[in-house]
mmCIF file of C-alpha atoms in Angstrom:
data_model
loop_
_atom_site.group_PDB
_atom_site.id
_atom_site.type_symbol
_atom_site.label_atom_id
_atom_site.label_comp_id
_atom_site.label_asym_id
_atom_site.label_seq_id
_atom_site.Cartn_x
_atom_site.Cartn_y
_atom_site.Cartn_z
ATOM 1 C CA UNK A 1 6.358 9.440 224.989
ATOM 2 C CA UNK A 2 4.544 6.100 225.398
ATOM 3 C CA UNK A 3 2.905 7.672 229.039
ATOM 4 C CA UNK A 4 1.792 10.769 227.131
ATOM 5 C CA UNK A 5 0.544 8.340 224.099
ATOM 6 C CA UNK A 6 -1.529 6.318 226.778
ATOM 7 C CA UNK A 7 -2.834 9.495 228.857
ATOM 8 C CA UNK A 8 -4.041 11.338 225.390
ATOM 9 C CA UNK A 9 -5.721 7.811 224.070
ATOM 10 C CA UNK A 10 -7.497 7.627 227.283
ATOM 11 C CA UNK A 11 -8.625 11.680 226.952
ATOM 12 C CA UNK A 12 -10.196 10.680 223.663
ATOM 13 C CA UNK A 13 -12.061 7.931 224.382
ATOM 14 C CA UNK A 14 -12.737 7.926 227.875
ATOM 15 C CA UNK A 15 -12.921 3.961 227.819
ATOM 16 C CA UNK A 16 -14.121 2.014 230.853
ATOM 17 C CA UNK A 17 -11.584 -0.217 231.058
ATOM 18 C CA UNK A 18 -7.782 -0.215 230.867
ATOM 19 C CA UNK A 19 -6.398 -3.968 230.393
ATOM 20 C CA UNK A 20 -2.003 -3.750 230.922
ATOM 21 C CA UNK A 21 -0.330 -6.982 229.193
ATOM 22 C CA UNK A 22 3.309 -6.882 230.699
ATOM 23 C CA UNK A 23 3.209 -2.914 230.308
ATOM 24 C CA UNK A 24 6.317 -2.017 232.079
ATOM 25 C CA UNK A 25 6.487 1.397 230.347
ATOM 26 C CA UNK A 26 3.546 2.407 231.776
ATOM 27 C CA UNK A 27 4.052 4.441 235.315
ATOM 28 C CA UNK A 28 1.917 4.362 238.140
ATOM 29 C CA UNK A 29 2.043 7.693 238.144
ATOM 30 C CA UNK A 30 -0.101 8.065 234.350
ATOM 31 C CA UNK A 31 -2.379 5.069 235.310
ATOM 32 C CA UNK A 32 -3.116 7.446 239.095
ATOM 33 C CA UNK A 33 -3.512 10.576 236.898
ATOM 34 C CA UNK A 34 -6.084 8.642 234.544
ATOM 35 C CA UNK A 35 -7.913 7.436 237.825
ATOM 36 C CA UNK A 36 -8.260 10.712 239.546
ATOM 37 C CA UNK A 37 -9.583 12.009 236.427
ATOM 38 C CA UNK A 38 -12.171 9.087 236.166
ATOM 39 C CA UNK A 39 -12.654 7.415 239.930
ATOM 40 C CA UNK A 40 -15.216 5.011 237.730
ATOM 41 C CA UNK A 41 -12.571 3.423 235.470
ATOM 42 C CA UNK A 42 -11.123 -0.028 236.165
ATOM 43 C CA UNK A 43 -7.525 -1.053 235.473
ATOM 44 C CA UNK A 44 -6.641 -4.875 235.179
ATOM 45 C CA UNK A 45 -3.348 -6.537 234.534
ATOM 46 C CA UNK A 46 -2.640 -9.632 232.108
ATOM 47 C CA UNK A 47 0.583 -11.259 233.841
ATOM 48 C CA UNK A 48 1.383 -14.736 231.985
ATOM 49 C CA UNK A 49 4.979 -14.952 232.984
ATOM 50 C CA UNK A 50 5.677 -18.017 235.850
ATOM 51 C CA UNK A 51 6.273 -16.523 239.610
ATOM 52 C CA UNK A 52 7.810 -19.663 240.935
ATOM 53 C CA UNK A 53 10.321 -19.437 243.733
ATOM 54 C CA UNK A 54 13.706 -20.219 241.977
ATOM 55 C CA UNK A 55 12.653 -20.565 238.671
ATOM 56 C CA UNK A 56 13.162 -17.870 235.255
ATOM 57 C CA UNK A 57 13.246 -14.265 236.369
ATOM 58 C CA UNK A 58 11.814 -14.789 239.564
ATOM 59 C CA UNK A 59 13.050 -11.774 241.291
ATOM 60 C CA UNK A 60 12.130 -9.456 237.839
ATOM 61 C CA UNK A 61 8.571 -11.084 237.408
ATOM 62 C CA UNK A 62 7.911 -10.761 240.863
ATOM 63 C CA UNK A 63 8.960 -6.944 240.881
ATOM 64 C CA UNK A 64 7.345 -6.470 237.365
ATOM 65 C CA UNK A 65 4.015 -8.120 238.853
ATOM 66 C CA UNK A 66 4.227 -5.781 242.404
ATOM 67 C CA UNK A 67 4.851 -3.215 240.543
ATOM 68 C CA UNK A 68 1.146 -2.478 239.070
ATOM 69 C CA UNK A 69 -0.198 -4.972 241.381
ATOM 70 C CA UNK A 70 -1.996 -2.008 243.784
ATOM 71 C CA UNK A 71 -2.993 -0.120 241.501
ATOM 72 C CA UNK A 72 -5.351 -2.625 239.862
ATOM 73 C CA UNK A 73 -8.474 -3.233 240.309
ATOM 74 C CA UNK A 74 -8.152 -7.185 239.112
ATOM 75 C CA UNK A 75 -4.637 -8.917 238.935
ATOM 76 C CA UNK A 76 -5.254 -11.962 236.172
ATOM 77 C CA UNK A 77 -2.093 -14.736 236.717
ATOM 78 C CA UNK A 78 -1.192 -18.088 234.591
ATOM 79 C CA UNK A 79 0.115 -19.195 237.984
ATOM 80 C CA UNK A 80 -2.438 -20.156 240.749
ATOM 81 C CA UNK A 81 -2.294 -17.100 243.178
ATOM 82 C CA UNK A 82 -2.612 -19.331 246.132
ATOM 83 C CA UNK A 83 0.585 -20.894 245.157
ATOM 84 C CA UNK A 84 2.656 -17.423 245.671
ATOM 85 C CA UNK A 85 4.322 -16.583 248.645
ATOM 86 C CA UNK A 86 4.650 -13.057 248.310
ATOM 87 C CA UNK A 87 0.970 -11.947 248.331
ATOM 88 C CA UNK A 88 -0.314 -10.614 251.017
ATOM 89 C CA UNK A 89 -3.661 -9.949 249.382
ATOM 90 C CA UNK A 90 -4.868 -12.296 247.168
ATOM 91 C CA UNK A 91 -8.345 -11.086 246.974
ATOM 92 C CA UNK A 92 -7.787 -8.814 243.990
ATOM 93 C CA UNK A 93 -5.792 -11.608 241.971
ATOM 94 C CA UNK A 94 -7.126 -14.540 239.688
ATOM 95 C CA UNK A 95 -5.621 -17.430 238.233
ATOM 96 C CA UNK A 96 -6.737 -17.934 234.352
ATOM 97 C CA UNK A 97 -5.760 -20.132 231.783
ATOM 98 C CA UNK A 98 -3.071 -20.066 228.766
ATOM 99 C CA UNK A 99 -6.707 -19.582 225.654
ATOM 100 C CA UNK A 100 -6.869 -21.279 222.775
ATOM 101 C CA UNK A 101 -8.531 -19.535 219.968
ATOM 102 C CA UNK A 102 -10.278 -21.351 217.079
ATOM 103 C CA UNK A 103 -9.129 -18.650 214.561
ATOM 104 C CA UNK A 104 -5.157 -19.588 215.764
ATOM 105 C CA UNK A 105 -5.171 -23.303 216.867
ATOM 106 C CA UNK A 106 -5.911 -24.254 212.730
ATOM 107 C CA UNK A 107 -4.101 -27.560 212.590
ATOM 108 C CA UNK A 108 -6.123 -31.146 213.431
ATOM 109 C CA UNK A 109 -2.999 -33.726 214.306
ATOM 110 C CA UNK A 110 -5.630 -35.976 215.997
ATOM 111 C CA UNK A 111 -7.158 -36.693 212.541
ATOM 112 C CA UNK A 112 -4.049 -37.642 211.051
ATOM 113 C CA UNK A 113 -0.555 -39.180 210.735
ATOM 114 C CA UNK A 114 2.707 -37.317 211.666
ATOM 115 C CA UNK A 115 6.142 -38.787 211.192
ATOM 116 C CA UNK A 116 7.235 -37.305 214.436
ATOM 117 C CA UNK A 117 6.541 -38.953 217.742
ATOM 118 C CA UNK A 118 7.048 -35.643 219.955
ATOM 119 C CA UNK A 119 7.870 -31.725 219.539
ATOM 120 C CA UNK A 120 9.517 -29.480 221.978
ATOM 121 C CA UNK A 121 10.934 -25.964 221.274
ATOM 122 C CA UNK A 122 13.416 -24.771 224.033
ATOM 123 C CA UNK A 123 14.361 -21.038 223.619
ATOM 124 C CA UNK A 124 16.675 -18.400 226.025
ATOM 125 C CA UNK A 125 13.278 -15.999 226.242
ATOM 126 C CA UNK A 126 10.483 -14.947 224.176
ATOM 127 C CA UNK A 127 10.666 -14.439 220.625
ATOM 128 C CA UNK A 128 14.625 -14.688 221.183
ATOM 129 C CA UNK A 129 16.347 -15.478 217.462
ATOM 130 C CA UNK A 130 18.934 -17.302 218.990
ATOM 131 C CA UNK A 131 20.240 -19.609 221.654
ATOM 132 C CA UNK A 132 22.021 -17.506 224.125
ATOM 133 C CA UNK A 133 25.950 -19.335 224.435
ATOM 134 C CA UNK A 134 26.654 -20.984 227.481
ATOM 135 C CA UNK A 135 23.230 -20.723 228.952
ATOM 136 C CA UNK A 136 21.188 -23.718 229.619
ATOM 137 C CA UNK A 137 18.928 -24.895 232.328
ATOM 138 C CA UNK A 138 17.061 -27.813 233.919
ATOM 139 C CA UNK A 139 14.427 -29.009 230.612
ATOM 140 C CA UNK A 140 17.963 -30.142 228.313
ATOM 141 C CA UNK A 141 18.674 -33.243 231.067
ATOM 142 C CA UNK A 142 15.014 -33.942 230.253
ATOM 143 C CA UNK A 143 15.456 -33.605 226.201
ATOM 144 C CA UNK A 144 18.466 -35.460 226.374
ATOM 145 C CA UNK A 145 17.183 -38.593 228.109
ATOM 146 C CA UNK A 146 14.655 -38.947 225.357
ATOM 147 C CA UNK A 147 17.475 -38.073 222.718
ATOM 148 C CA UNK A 148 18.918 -41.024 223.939
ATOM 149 C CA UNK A 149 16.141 -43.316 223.672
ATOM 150 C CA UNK A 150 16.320 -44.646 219.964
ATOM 151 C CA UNK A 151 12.511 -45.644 219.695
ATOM 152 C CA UNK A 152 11.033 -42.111 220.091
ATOM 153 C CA UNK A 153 11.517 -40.286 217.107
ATOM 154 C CA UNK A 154 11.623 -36.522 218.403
ATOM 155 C CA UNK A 155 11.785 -32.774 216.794
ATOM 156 C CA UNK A 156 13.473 -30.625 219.663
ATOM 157 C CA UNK A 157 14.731 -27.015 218.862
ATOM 158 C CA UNK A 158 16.508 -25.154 221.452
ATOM 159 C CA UNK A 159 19.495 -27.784 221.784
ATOM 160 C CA UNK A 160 22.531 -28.968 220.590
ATOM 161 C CA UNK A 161 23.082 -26.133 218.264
ATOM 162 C CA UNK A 162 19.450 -26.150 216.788
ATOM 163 C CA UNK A 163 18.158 -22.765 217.084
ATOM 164 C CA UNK A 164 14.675 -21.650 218.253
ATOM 165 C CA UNK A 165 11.641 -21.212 216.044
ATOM 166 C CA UNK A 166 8.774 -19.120 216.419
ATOM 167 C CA UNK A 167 5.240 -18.254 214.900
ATOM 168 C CA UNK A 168 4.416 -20.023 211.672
ATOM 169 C CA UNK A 169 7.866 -22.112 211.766
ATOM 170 C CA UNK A 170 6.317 -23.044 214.731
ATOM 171 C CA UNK A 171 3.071 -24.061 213.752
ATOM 172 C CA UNK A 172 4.724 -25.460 210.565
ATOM 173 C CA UNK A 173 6.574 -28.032 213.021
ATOM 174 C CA UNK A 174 4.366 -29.184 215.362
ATOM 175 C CA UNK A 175 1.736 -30.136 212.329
ATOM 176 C CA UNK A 176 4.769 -33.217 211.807
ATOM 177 C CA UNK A 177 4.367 -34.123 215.268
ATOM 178 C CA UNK A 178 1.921 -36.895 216.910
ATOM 179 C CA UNK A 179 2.838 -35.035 220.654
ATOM 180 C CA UNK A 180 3.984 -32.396 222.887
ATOM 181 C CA UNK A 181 5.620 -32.256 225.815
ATOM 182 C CA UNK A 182 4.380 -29.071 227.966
ATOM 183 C CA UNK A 183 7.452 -28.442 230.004
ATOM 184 C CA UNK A 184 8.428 -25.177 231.818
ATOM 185 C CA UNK A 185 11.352 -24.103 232.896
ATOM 186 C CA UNK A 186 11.444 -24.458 237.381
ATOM 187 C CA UNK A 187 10.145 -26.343 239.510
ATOM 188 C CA UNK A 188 6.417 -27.503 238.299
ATOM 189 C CA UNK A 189 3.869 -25.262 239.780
ATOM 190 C CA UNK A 190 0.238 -25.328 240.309
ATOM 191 C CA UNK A 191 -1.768 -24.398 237.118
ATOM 192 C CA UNK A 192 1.394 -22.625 235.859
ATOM 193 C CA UNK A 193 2.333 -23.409 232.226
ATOM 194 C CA UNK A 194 3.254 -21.608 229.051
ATOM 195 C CA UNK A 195 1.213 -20.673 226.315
ATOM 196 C CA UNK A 196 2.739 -23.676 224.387
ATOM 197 C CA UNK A 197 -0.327 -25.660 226.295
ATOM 198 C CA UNK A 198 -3.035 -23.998 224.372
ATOM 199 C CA UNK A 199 -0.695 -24.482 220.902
ATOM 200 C CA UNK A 200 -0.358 -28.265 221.805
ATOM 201 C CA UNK A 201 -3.569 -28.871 222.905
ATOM 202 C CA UNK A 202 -5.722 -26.773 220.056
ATOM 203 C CA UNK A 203 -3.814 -28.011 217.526
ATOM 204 C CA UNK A 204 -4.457 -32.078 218.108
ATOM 205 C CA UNK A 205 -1.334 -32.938 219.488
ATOM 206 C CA UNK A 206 -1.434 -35.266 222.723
ATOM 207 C CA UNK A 207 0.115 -32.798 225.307
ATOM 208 C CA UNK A 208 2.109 -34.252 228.051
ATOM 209 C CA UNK A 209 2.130 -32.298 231.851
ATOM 210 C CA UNK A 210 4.128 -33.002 235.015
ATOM 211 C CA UNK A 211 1.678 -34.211 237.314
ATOM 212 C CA UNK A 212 2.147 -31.355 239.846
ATOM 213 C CA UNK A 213 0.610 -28.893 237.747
ATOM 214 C CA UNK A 214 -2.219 -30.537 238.852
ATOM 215 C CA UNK A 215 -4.161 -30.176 235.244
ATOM 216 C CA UNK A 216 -5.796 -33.157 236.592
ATOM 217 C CA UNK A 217 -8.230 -30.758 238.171
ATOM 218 C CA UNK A 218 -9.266 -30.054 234.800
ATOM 219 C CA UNK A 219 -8.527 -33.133 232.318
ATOM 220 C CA UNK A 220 -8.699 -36.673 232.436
ATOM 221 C CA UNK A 221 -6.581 -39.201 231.433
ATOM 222 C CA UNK A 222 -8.625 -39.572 228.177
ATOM 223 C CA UNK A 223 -7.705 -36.006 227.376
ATOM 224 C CA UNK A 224 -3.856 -35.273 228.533
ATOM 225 C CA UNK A 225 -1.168 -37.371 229.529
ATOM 226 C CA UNK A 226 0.355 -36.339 233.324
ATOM 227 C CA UNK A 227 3.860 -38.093 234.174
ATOM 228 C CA UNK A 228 5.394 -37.569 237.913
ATOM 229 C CA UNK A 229 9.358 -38.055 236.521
ATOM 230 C CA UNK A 230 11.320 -38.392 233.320
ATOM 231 C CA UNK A 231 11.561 -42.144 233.509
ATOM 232 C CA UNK A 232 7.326 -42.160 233.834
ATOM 233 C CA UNK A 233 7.546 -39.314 230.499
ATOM 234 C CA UNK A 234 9.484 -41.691 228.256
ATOM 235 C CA UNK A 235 7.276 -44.975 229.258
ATOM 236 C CA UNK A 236 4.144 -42.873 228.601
ATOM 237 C CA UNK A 237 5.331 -41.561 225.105
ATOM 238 C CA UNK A 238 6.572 -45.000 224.231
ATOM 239 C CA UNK A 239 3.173 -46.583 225.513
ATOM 240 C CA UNK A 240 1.146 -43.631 223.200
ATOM 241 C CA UNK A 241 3.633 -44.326 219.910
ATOM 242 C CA UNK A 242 2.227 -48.009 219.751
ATOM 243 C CA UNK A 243 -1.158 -47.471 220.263
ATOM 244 C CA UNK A 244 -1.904 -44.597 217.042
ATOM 245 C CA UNK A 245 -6.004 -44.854 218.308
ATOM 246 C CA UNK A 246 -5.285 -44.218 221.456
ATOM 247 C CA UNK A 247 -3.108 -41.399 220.428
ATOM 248 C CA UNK A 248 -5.619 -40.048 218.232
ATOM 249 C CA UNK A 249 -8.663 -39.992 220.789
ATOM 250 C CA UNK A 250 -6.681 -38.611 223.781
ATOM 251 C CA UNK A 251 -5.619 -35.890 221.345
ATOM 252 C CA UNK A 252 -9.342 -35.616 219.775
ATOM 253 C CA UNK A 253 -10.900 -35.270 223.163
ATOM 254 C CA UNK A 254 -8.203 -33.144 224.436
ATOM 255 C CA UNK A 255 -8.588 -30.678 221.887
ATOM 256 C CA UNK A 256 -12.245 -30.449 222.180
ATOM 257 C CA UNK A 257 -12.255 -29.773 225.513
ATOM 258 C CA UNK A 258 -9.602 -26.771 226.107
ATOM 259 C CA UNK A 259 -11.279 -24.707 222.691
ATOM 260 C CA UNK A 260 -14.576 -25.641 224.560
ATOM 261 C CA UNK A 261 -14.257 -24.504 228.314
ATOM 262 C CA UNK A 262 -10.530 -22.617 227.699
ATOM 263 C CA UNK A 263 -11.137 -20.440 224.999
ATOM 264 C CA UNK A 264 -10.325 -16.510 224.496
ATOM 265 C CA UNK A 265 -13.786 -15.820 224.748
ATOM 266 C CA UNK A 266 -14.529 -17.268 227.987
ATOM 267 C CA UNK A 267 -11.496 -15.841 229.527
ATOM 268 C CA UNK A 268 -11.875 -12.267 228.202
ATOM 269 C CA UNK A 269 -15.466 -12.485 229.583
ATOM 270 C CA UNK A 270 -13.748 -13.668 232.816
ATOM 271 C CA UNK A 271 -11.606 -10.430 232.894
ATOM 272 C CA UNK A 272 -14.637 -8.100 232.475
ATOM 273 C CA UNK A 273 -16.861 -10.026 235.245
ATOM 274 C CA UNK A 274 -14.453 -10.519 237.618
ATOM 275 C CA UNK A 275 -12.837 -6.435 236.922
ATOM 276 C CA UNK A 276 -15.905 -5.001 237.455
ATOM 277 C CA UNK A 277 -17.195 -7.407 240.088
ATOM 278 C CA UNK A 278 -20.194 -8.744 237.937
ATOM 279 C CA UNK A 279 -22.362 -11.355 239.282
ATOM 280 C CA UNK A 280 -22.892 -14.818 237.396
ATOM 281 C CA UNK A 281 -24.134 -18.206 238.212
ATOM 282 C CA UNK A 282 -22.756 -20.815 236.410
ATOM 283 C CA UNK A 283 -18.691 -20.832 237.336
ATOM 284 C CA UNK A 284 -15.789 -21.324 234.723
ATOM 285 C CA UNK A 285 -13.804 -24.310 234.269
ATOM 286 C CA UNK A 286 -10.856 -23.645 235.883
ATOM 287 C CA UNK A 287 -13.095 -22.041 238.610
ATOM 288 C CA UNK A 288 -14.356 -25.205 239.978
ATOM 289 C CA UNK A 289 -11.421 -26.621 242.089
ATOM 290 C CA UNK A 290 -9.184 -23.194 242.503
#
């Protein structure tokens, strides 16, 4: 049903452009129909979930990704495609960033006091109600070592029996919080995060990365906080707690700068130049070192 919804849209409109966000439904074999139809159209796919070697889903993201990767014209990652084995063509694929939209990133923490030092929200998968029993994985050591630190006052769902929140519970929690700490499940990859780093970032919070992200290529010190271990995380947060200006301006400038250069705009007019191979001058942000 959803293949014959998606082949009778496309007879209606005739649109140029065919954008798949994690479209699994969708079978090669409508998207080839649609193309034979229309050799002119371009298809692009949206894939935001990590494709690190042993980290969540690997195997399924990697077969989920393969599995429309050919038949795009434009493959659009959150994960630097350089940094994945598995491609033997990389010419078609294009890291961009978690956006931040102005219209969604509505709270200002820079520009005023929380009674929480840091936020992090731990679920079992997206949008999941509940934590899944038994399960747990490599972020709760982290968690618990700053549990365990009695200056840092924290606000951690996801753990010990505190369930996951989502949408505005979400935004209603991190608008307590002076920081967030931008932490992905396997091993830290480059330019891979979640869309938590646009939430954190947009919304005045100071935003903490593992160095090997290498976000560096892209913020300073002045604008987000990069630790190499735990032990470096909790001297850093403690270090930021005491010093509420210093908090404030990191998370001021921080927050300027991602809504400036890593807004939806800029990367849905990324998508369209680089789909249908547009020329432009002036490169993107996250452009300039990948």
């Amino acid at each position: 049903n959803l293949n014959n919804f998606l082949y009778n849209t496309y007879s209606n409109y005739k649109p140029d452009l065919i954008i798949l966000g994690h479209a699994d439904k969708i079978s090669n074999h409508t998207l080839n129909k649609i193309r034979a139809e229309n050799p002119n159209i371009k298809i692009a796919q949206w894939f935001l979930d990590p494709l690190i070697v042993n980290g969540p889903d690997y195997k399924k993201n990697q077969s989920r990704f393969l599995d429309k990767y050919e038949v795009c014209d434009a493959n659009f990652l959150t994960t630097y495609p350089k940094a994945i084995n598995f491609l033997k063509n990389r010419n078609s694929c294009y890291f961009i960033p978690n956006p931040a939209d102005s219209s969604m990133e509505v709270l200002n923490n820079s520009s005023k006091n929380c009674k929480n030092d840091i936020f992090f929200a731990l679920s079992h998968g997206v949008h999941r109600g509940t934590l899944k029993s038994g399960k747990t994985d490599e972020r709760v050591e982290v968690l618990k070592k700053i549990m365990r630190n009695k200056d840092i006052k924290y606000d951690f769902y996801g753990i010990e029996n505190i369930q996951p929140i989502w949408a505005e519970n979400f935004i209603k929690r991190i608008s307590n919080s002076k920081m967030g700490l931008n932490l992905s499940r396997g091993k830290p990859t480059k330019y891979y995060s979640s869309d938590r780093i646009a939430q954190f970032v947009g919304n005045g919070l100071v935003t903490f990365i593992h160095k090997d992200t290498k976000y560096e290529d892209f913020f300073s010190k002045d604008e987000m906080v990069f630790y190499k271990n735990t032990d470096d995380l909790i001297k850093k947060i403690l270090s930021i707690k005491k010093n509420d200006n210093l908090r404030k301006k990191i998370a001021r400038k921080g927050k300027y700068k991602y809504l400036k250069y890593f807004n939806s705009k800029l990367v849905a007019d990324y998508i369209l130049k680089k789909t249908f191979n547009l020329k432009y001058k002036n490169k993107f942000k996250w452009e300039i070192k990948s």
